[in-house]
Amino acid sequence: MTLDAPVPAGTPARAVAPIGGTAASLPRRVLRHGAYEALAMLRNGEQLVLAIVLPLLALTALVITPLLDAYGPDRIDIAAPGVLALCTMSTAFTGQGIATGFDRRYGVLRFLSTTPLGRSGLILGKAVAVAVVLAVQLVVIGGAAALMGWSPAPAGILPAALLLLLGSAAFTALGLLVAGTLRPEATLAVTNLVWILLAAAGGVIIPAASLPAAAEPFISVLPSAALGDGLRTALVNGVLDPFACLVLLAWAALASLAAIRWFKWS
């Protein structure tokens, strides 16, 4: 048997070299684990509802109701970037946080951290899984929005991709921070509550500048507002928002450092 032999279904990705064999490189182990986690997320019915069904319902509701009429000439131009930001939050923060919290409870994290994958490989694999699921969401939600008449600015595609990358890094780090410091039940409650609060008043759907003036300075530095406003600027106006990039980068760095410092593996 070699490392390239098929791994039985349901077995976590790992790279233990047999006698006379050679261990797979770290990037290969990370990609294998990322693929395993992504498939596990997409095969989970609850995760699939959170990742695909709810964003589609949100997009449809925002387009057919007058909620966004005051924020732009076309509802779909405001709704689509906001829903893509919601997808990033749900997958990187809520989904990954809850999954990691229960993996920690059942000893999965402790087990995988002792394999050749290692702790760094495990975290990188989770980031890869988030990126894969987010790519699926982009195709589905973007395709649905296009059918509703959405036509994003071509010059804003690359800036939007950068913002989504930074946003997924920031929210993944925040999700891991919560999952690594709280009990699984508390992680479940906190991640869902924070997601609801940010979705409702965090600048994701409604631009931060349109919220009450007293709250706008605080909301504008939240990762949710940076991602939502940054995506709208990129996909509507075709330009990169440097402030949004800096805010997301700062949150990713601070949350990562905090997770490294306080994350509990068991």
mmCIF file of C-alpha atoms in Angstrom:
data_model
loop_
_atom_site.group_PDB
_atom_site.id
_atom_site.type_symbol
_atom_site.label_atom_id
_atom_site.label_comp_id
_atom_site.label_asym_id
_atom_site.label_seq_id
_atom_site.Cartn_x
_atom_site.Cartn_y
_atom_site.Cartn_z
ATOM 1 C CA MET A 1 0.000 0.000 0.000
ATOM 2 C CA THR A 2 1.280 3.470 -0.845
ATOM 3 C CA LEU A 3 0.260 6.949 0.171
ATOM 4 C CA ASP A 4 -1.578 7.318 -3.125
ATOM 5 C CA ALA A 5 -3.927 4.431 -2.304
ATOM 6 C CA PRO A 6 -7.567 5.449 -1.800
ATOM 7 C CA VAL A 7 -8.498 6.492 1.707
ATOM 8 C CA PRO A 8 -11.602 4.698 3.046
ATOM 9 C CA ALA A 9 -14.734 6.835 3.143
ATOM 10 C CA GLY A 10 -15.154 8.686 6.397
ATOM 11 C CA THR A 11 -11.484 8.529 7.297
ATOM 12 C CA PRO A 12 -9.807 11.889 8.039
ATOM 13 C CA ALA A 13 -7.120 12.837 5.551
ATOM 14 C CA ARG A 14 -3.676 11.957 6.886
ATOM 15 C CA ALA A 15 -0.260 11.145 5.586
ATOM 16 C CA VAL A 16 1.426 8.371 7.531
ATOM 17 C CA ALA A 17 4.276 6.927 5.530
ATOM 18 C CA PRO A 18 4.484 3.142 5.361
ATOM 19 C CA ILE A 19 7.756 1.309 5.894
ATOM 20 C CA GLY A 20 9.936 2.024 2.899
ATOM 21 C CA GLY A 21 7.633 4.821 1.720
ATOM 22 C CA THR A 22 7.997 8.563 1.832
ATOM 23 C CA ALA A 23 5.674 10.981 3.566
ATOM 24 C CA ALA A 24 3.621 13.318 1.429
ATOM 25 C CA SER A 25 4.667 16.944 1.457
ATOM 26 C CA LEU A 26 2.838 19.357 3.745
ATOM 27 C CA PRO A 27 0.984 21.082 0.858
ATOM 28 C CA ARG A 28 -0.298 17.716 -0.328
ATOM 29 C CA ARG A 29 -1.443 16.738 3.167
ATOM 30 C CA VAL A 30 -3.145 20.123 3.575
ATOM 31 C CA LEU A 31 -4.972 19.766 0.246
ATOM 32 C CA ARG A 32 -6.126 16.245 1.116
ATOM 33 C CA HIS A 33 -7.454 17.331 4.483
ATOM 34 C CA GLY A 34 -9.051 20.431 2.965
ATOM 35 C CA ALA A 35 -10.823 18.301 0.357
ATOM 36 C CA TYR A 36 -12.042 15.914 3.056
ATOM 37 C CA GLU A 37 -13.446 18.738 5.202
ATOM 38 C CA ALA A 38 -15.041 20.475 2.214
ATOM 39 C CA LEU A 39 -16.817 17.269 1.151
ATOM 40 C CA ALA A 40 -17.956 16.684 4.734
ATOM 41 C CA MET A 41 -19.431 20.186 4.855
ATOM 42 C CA LEU A 42 -21.180 19.854 1.494
ATOM 43 C CA ARG A 43 -22.585 16.421 2.354
ATOM 44 C CA ASN A 44 -24.052 17.674 5.634
ATOM 45 C CA GLY A 45 -27.684 18.634 5.155
ATOM 46 C CA GLU A 46 -27.670 21.404 7.764
ATOM 47 C CA GLN A 47 -24.467 22.892 6.363
ATOM 48 C CA LEU A 48 -25.884 22.739 2.841
ATOM 49 C CA VAL A 49 -28.979 24.656 3.934
ATOM 50 C CA LEU A 50 -26.790 27.262 5.633
ATOM 51 C CA ALA A 51 -24.401 27.512 2.683
ATOM 52 C CA ILE A 52 -26.776 27.436 -0.302
ATOM 53 C CA VAL A 53 -30.483 27.457 0.506
ATOM 54 C CA LEU A 54 -30.589 30.357 2.974
ATOM 55 C CA PRO A 55 -28.416 32.678 0.819
ATOM 56 C CA LEU A 56 -30.649 31.951 -2.190
ATOM 57 C CA LEU A 57 -33.746 32.747 -0.149
ATOM 58 C CA ALA A 58 -32.107 35.933 1.158
ATOM 59 C CA LEU A 59 -31.155 37.007 -2.366
ATOM 60 C CA THR A 60 -34.672 36.394 -3.652
ATOM 61 C CA ALA A 61 -36.287 38.250 -0.746
ATOM 62 C CA LEU A 62 -33.996 41.258 -1.148
ATOM 63 C CA VAL A 63 -34.743 41.478 -4.867
ATOM 64 C CA ILE A 64 -38.531 41.155 -4.692
ATOM 65 C CA THR A 65 -39.047 43.451 -1.671
ATOM 66 C CA PRO A 66 -38.432 47.230 -1.505
ATOM 67 C CA LEU A 67 -35.984 46.974 1.430
ATOM 68 C CA LEU A 68 -32.972 48.123 -0.634
ATOM 69 C CA ASP A 69 -34.678 50.755 -2.788
ATOM 70 C CA ALA A 70 -33.112 53.623 -0.830
ATOM 71 C CA TYR A 71 -29.533 52.398 -1.281
ATOM 72 C CA GLY A 72 -29.082 52.173 -5.032
ATOM 73 C CA PRO A 73 -30.757 52.355 -8.414
ATOM 74 C CA ASP A 74 -31.055 48.579 -8.745
ATOM 75 C CA ARG A 75 -31.871 46.165 -5.915
ATOM 76 C CA ILE A 76 -29.787 43.327 -7.335
ATOM 77 C CA ASP A 77 -26.625 45.469 -7.430
ATOM 78 C CA ILE A 78 -26.881 46.012 -3.671
ATOM 79 C CA ALA A 79 -28.275 42.591 -2.787
ATOM 80 C CA ALA A 80 -25.798 40.330 -4.610
ATOM 81 C CA PRO A 81 -22.575 41.637 -2.972
ATOM 82 C CA GLY A 82 -24.283 41.607 0.421
ATOM 83 C CA VAL A 83 -25.413 38.003 0.044
ATOM 84 C CA LEU A 84 -21.901 36.981 -1.061
ATOM 85 C CA ALA A 85 -20.605 38.586 2.137
ATOM 86 C CA LEU A 86 -23.224 36.631 4.104
ATOM 87 C CA CYS A 87 -22.012 33.437 2.444
ATOM 88 C CA THR A 88 -18.471 34.163 3.575
ATOM 89 C CA MET A 89 -19.631 34.779 7.135
ATOM 90 C CA SER A 90 -21.797 31.664 7.272
ATOM 91 C CA THR A 91 -19.136 29.332 5.880
ATOM 92 C CA ALA A 92 -15.958 30.733 7.432
ATOM 93 C CA PHE A 93 -17.322 31.881 10.792
ATOM 94 C CA THR A 94 -20.502 30.033 11.720
ATOM 95 C CA GLY A 95 -20.003 26.756 9.849
ATOM 96 C CA GLN A 96 -16.304 26.330 10.534
ATOM 97 C CA GLY A 97 -16.617 27.541 14.120
ATOM 98 C CA ILE A 98 -19.357 25.056 15.002
ATOM 99 C CA ALA A 99 -17.627 22.158 13.233
ATOM 100 C CA THR A 100 -14.316 22.892 14.937
ATOM 101 C CA GLY A 101 -15.971 23.257 18.331
ATOM 102 C CA PHE A 102 -17.505 19.780 18.176
ATOM 103 C CA ASP A 103 -14.338 18.281 16.643
ATOM 104 C CA ARG A 104 -12.530 19.642 19.697
ATOM 105 C CA ARG A 105 -15.071 18.096 22.085
ATOM 106 C CA TYR A 106 -14.819 14.621 20.529
ATOM 107 C CA GLY A 107 -11.012 14.613 20.430
ATOM 108 C CA VAL A 108 -10.707 14.875 16.646
ATOM 109 C CA LEU A 109 -8.488 17.962 16.840
ATOM 110 C CA ARG A 110 -6.192 16.374 19.409
ATOM 111 C CA PHE A 111 -5.866 13.239 17.286
ATOM 112 C CA LEU A 112 -5.188 15.035 14.004
ATOM 113 C CA SER A 113 -2.689 17.416 15.620
ATOM 114 C CA THR A 114 -0.497 14.431 16.513
ATOM 115 C CA THR A 115 -0.409 13.059 12.945
ATOM 116 C CA PRO A 116 2.062 14.220 10.257
ATOM 117 C CA LEU A 117 -0.614 16.749 9.265
ATOM 118 C CA GLY A 118 0.237 18.661 12.429
ATOM 119 C CA ARG A 119 -1.499 21.653 13.938
ATOM 120 C CA SER A 120 -0.448 24.081 11.223
ATOM 121 C CA GLY A 121 -1.539 21.658 8.499
ATOM 122 C CA LEU A 122 -4.878 21.140 10.222
ATOM 123 C CA ILE A 123 -5.579 24.887 10.341
ATOM 124 C CA LEU A 124 -4.458 25.365 6.724
ATOM 125 C CA GLY A 125 -6.668 22.447 5.686
ATOM 126 C CA LYS A 126 -9.664 24.109 7.299
ATOM 127 C CA ALA A 127 -8.865 27.303 5.399
ATOM 128 C CA VAL A 128 -8.726 25.309 2.150
ATOM 129 C CA ALA A 129 -12.120 23.744 2.955
ATOM 130 C CA VAL A 130 -13.620 27.191 3.504
ATOM 131 C CA ALA A 131 -12.221 28.384 0.169
ATOM 132 C CA VAL A 132 -13.666 25.361 -1.675
ATOM 133 C CA VAL A 133 -17.147 25.748 -0.169
ATOM 134 C CA LEU A 134 -17.053 29.494 -0.787
ATOM 135 C CA ALA A 135 -16.166 28.856 -4.441
ATOM 136 C CA VAL A 136 -19.245 26.626 -4.754
ATOM 137 C CA GLN A 137 -21.369 29.352 -3.152
ATOM 138 C CA LEU A 138 -19.985 31.972 -5.536
ATOM 139 C CA VAL A 139 -20.936 29.872 -8.546
ATOM 140 C CA VAL A 140 -24.457 29.119 -7.271
ATOM 141 C CA ILE A 141 -25.290 32.555 -5.833
ATOM 142 C CA GLY A 142 -23.543 34.432 -8.638
ATOM 143 C CA GLY A 143 -25.370 32.353 -11.227
ATOM 144 C CA ALA A 144 -28.723 32.945 -9.540
ATOM 145 C CA ALA A 145 -28.025 36.680 -9.327
ATOM 146 C CA ALA A 146 -27.073 36.763 -13.018
ATOM 147 C CA LEU A 147 -30.405 35.153 -13.874
ATOM 148 C CA MET A 148 -32.069 37.959 -11.906
ATOM 149 C CA GLY A 149 -30.324 40.560 -14.040
ATOM 150 C CA TRP A 150 -27.100 41.157 -12.084
ATOM 151 C CA SER A 151 -24.194 42.394 -14.166
ATOM 152 C CA PRO A 152 -21.152 43.157 -11.946
ATOM 153 C CA ALA A 153 -18.496 45.607 -13.124
ATOM 154 C CA PRO A 154 -15.797 43.547 -14.921
ATOM 155 C CA ALA A 155 -13.032 45.737 -13.471
ATOM 156 C CA GLY A 156 -14.222 44.841 -9.980
ATOM 157 C CA ILE A 157 -13.891 41.054 -10.265
ATOM 158 C CA LEU A 158 -10.255 40.888 -9.116
ATOM 159 C CA PRO A 159 -10.755 43.409 -6.262
ATOM 160 C CA ALA A 160 -13.802 41.419 -5.159
ATOM 161 C CA ALA A 161 -11.770 38.189 -5.205
ATOM 162 C CA LEU A 162 -9.126 39.816 -2.991
ATOM 163 C CA LEU A 163 -11.783 41.036 -0.560
ATOM 164 C CA LEU A 164 -13.390 37.593 -0.396
ATOM 165 C CA LEU A 165 -9.976 36.049 0.298
ATOM 166 C CA LEU A 166 -9.284 38.521 3.108
ATOM 167 C CA GLY A 167 -12.831 38.163 4.420
ATOM 168 C CA SER A 168 -12.642 34.365 4.532
ATOM 169 C CA ALA A 169 -9.297 34.595 6.355
ATOM 170 C CA ALA A 170 -10.685 37.048 8.916
ATOM 171 C CA PHE A 171 -13.891 35.128 9.604
ATOM 172 C CA THR A 172 -12.152 31.737 9.653
ATOM 173 C CA ALA A 173 -9.718 33.061 12.262
ATOM 174 C CA LEU A 174 -12.607 34.488 14.297
ATOM 175 C CA GLY A 175 -14.513 31.211 14.058
ATOM 176 C CA LEU A 176 -11.478 29.224 15.216
ATOM 177 C CA LEU A 177 -10.913 31.685 18.068
ATOM 178 C CA VAL A 178 -14.459 31.159 19.340
ATOM 179 C CA ALA A 179 -14.338 27.382 18.812
ATOM 180 C CA GLY A 180 -10.972 27.068 20.537
ATOM 181 C CA THR A 181 -11.879 29.009 23.661
ATOM 182 C CA LEU A 182 -15.555 28.215 24.367
ATOM 183 C CA ARG A 183 -17.500 25.006 24.959
ATOM 184 C CA PRO A 184 -19.222 23.586 21.832
ATOM 185 C CA GLU A 185 -22.685 24.599 23.054
ATOM 186 C CA ALA A 186 -21.464 28.129 23.720
ATOM 187 C CA THR A 187 -19.742 28.191 20.328
ATOM 188 C CA LEU A 188 -23.011 27.181 18.668
ATOM 189 C CA ALA A 189 -24.900 29.965 20.444
ATOM 190 C CA VAL A 190 -22.243 32.672 20.032
ATOM 191 C CA THR A 191 -21.518 32.084 16.347
ATOM 192 C CA ASN A 192 -25.205 32.039 15.407
ATOM 193 C CA LEU A 193 -25.992 35.114 17.512
ATOM 194 C CA VAL A 194 -23.047 37.083 16.115
ATOM 195 C CA TRP A 195 -23.999 36.061 12.563
ATOM 196 C CA ILE A 196 -27.561 37.316 13.084
ATOM 197 C CA LEU A 197 -26.415 40.605 14.616
ATOM 198 C CA LEU A 198 -23.844 41.270 11.883
ATOM 199 C CA ALA A 199 -26.299 40.315 9.143
ATOM 200 C CA ALA A 200 -28.950 42.653 10.559
ATOM 201 C CA ALA A 201 -26.872 45.670 11.584
ATOM 202 C CA GLY A 202 -23.254 44.973 10.682
ATOM 203 C CA GLY A 203 -23.105 46.686 7.310
ATOM 204 C CA VAL A 204 -23.390 43.485 5.303
ATOM 205 C CA ILE A 205 -26.665 44.100 3.478
ATOM 206 C CA ILE A 206 -27.305 47.753 4.308
ATOM 207 C CA PRO A 207 -24.241 49.979 3.687
ATOM 208 C CA ALA A 208 -22.583 51.210 6.876
ATOM 209 C CA ALA A 209 -22.894 54.835 5.702
ATOM 210 C CA SER A 210 -26.698 54.431 5.622
ATOM 211 C CA LEU A 211 -26.934 53.306 9.244
ATOM 212 C CA PRO A 212 -27.457 55.770 12.149
ATOM 213 C CA ALA A 213 -24.706 58.381 12.205
ATOM 214 C CA ALA A 214 -23.794 57.664 15.817
ATOM 215 C CA ALA A 215 -23.146 53.989 15.066
ATOM 216 C CA GLU A 216 -21.528 54.345 11.623
ATOM 217 C CA PRO A 217 -17.921 54.939 12.854
ATOM 218 C CA PHE A 218 -18.065 51.746 14.928
ATOM 219 C CA ILE A 219 -19.834 49.627 12.331
ATOM 220 C CA SER A 220 -17.476 50.687 9.535
ATOM 221 C CA VAL A 221 -14.522 48.998 11.269
ATOM 222 C CA LEU A 222 -16.324 45.673 11.685
ATOM 223 C CA PRO A 223 -15.188 42.893 9.325
ATOM 224 C CA SER A 224 -18.785 42.455 8.165
ATOM 225 C CA ALA A 225 -19.100 46.091 7.061
ATOM 226 C CA ALA A 226 -15.650 46.078 5.463
ATOM 227 C CA LEU A 227 -16.537 42.999 3.423
ATOM 228 C CA GLY A 228 -20.045 44.134 2.474
ATOM 229 C CA ASP A 229 -19.102 47.704 1.579
ATOM 230 C CA GLY A 230 -15.897 46.596 -0.122
ATOM 231 C CA LEU A 231 -17.733 44.117 -2.334
ATOM 232 C CA ARG A 232 -20.344 46.699 -3.275
ATOM 233 C CA THR A 233 -17.621 49.207 -4.181
ATOM 234 C CA ALA A 234 -15.800 46.600 -6.272
ATOM 235 C CA LEU A 235 -18.757 45.000 -8.042
ATOM 236 C CA VAL A 236 -20.811 48.177 -8.580
ATOM 237 C CA ASN A 237 -18.111 50.789 -9.187
ATOM 238 C CA GLY A 238 -15.304 48.519 -10.360
ATOM 239 C CA VAL A 239 -12.677 49.845 -7.911
ATOM 240 C CA LEU A 240 -10.841 48.484 -4.886
ATOM 241 C CA ASP A 241 -11.663 49.886 -1.443
ATOM 242 C CA PRO A 242 -8.268 50.086 0.352
ATOM 243 C CA PHE A 243 -9.856 50.882 3.726
ATOM 244 C CA ALA A 244 -11.952 47.698 3.566
ATOM 245 C CA CYS A 245 -8.843 45.671 2.746
ATOM 246 C CA LEU A 246 -6.947 47.135 5.703
ATOM 247 C CA VAL A 247 -9.831 46.475 8.092
ATOM 248 C CA LEU A 248 -10.146 42.838 6.983
ATOM 249 C CA LEU A 249 -6.379 42.332 7.112
ATOM 250 C CA ALA A 250 -6.269 43.758 10.644
ATOM 251 C CA TRP A 251 -9.093 41.493 11.837
ATOM 252 C CA ALA A 252 -7.454 38.440 10.221
ATOM 253 C CA ALA A 253 -4.111 39.210 11.876
ATOM 254 C CA LEU A 254 -5.524 39.997 15.328
ATOM 255 C CA ALA A 255 -7.906 37.018 15.380
ATOM 256 C CA SER A 256 -5.136 34.682 14.184
ATOM 257 C CA LEU A 257 -2.741 35.866 16.894
ATOM 258 C CA ALA A 258 -5.467 35.520 19.524
ATOM 259 C CA ALA A 259 -6.350 32.016 18.317
ATOM 260 C CA ILE A 260 -2.679 30.981 18.407
ATOM 261 C CA ARG A 261 -2.399 32.306 21.952
ATOM 262 C CA TRP A 262 -5.625 30.946 23.490
ATOM 263 C CA PHE A 263 -6.781 28.052 21.287
ATOM 264 C CA LYS A 264 -7.338 24.862 23.319
ATOM 265 C CA TRP A 265 -6.935 21.631 21.386
ATOM 266 C CA SER A 266 -8.892 19.528 23.881
#
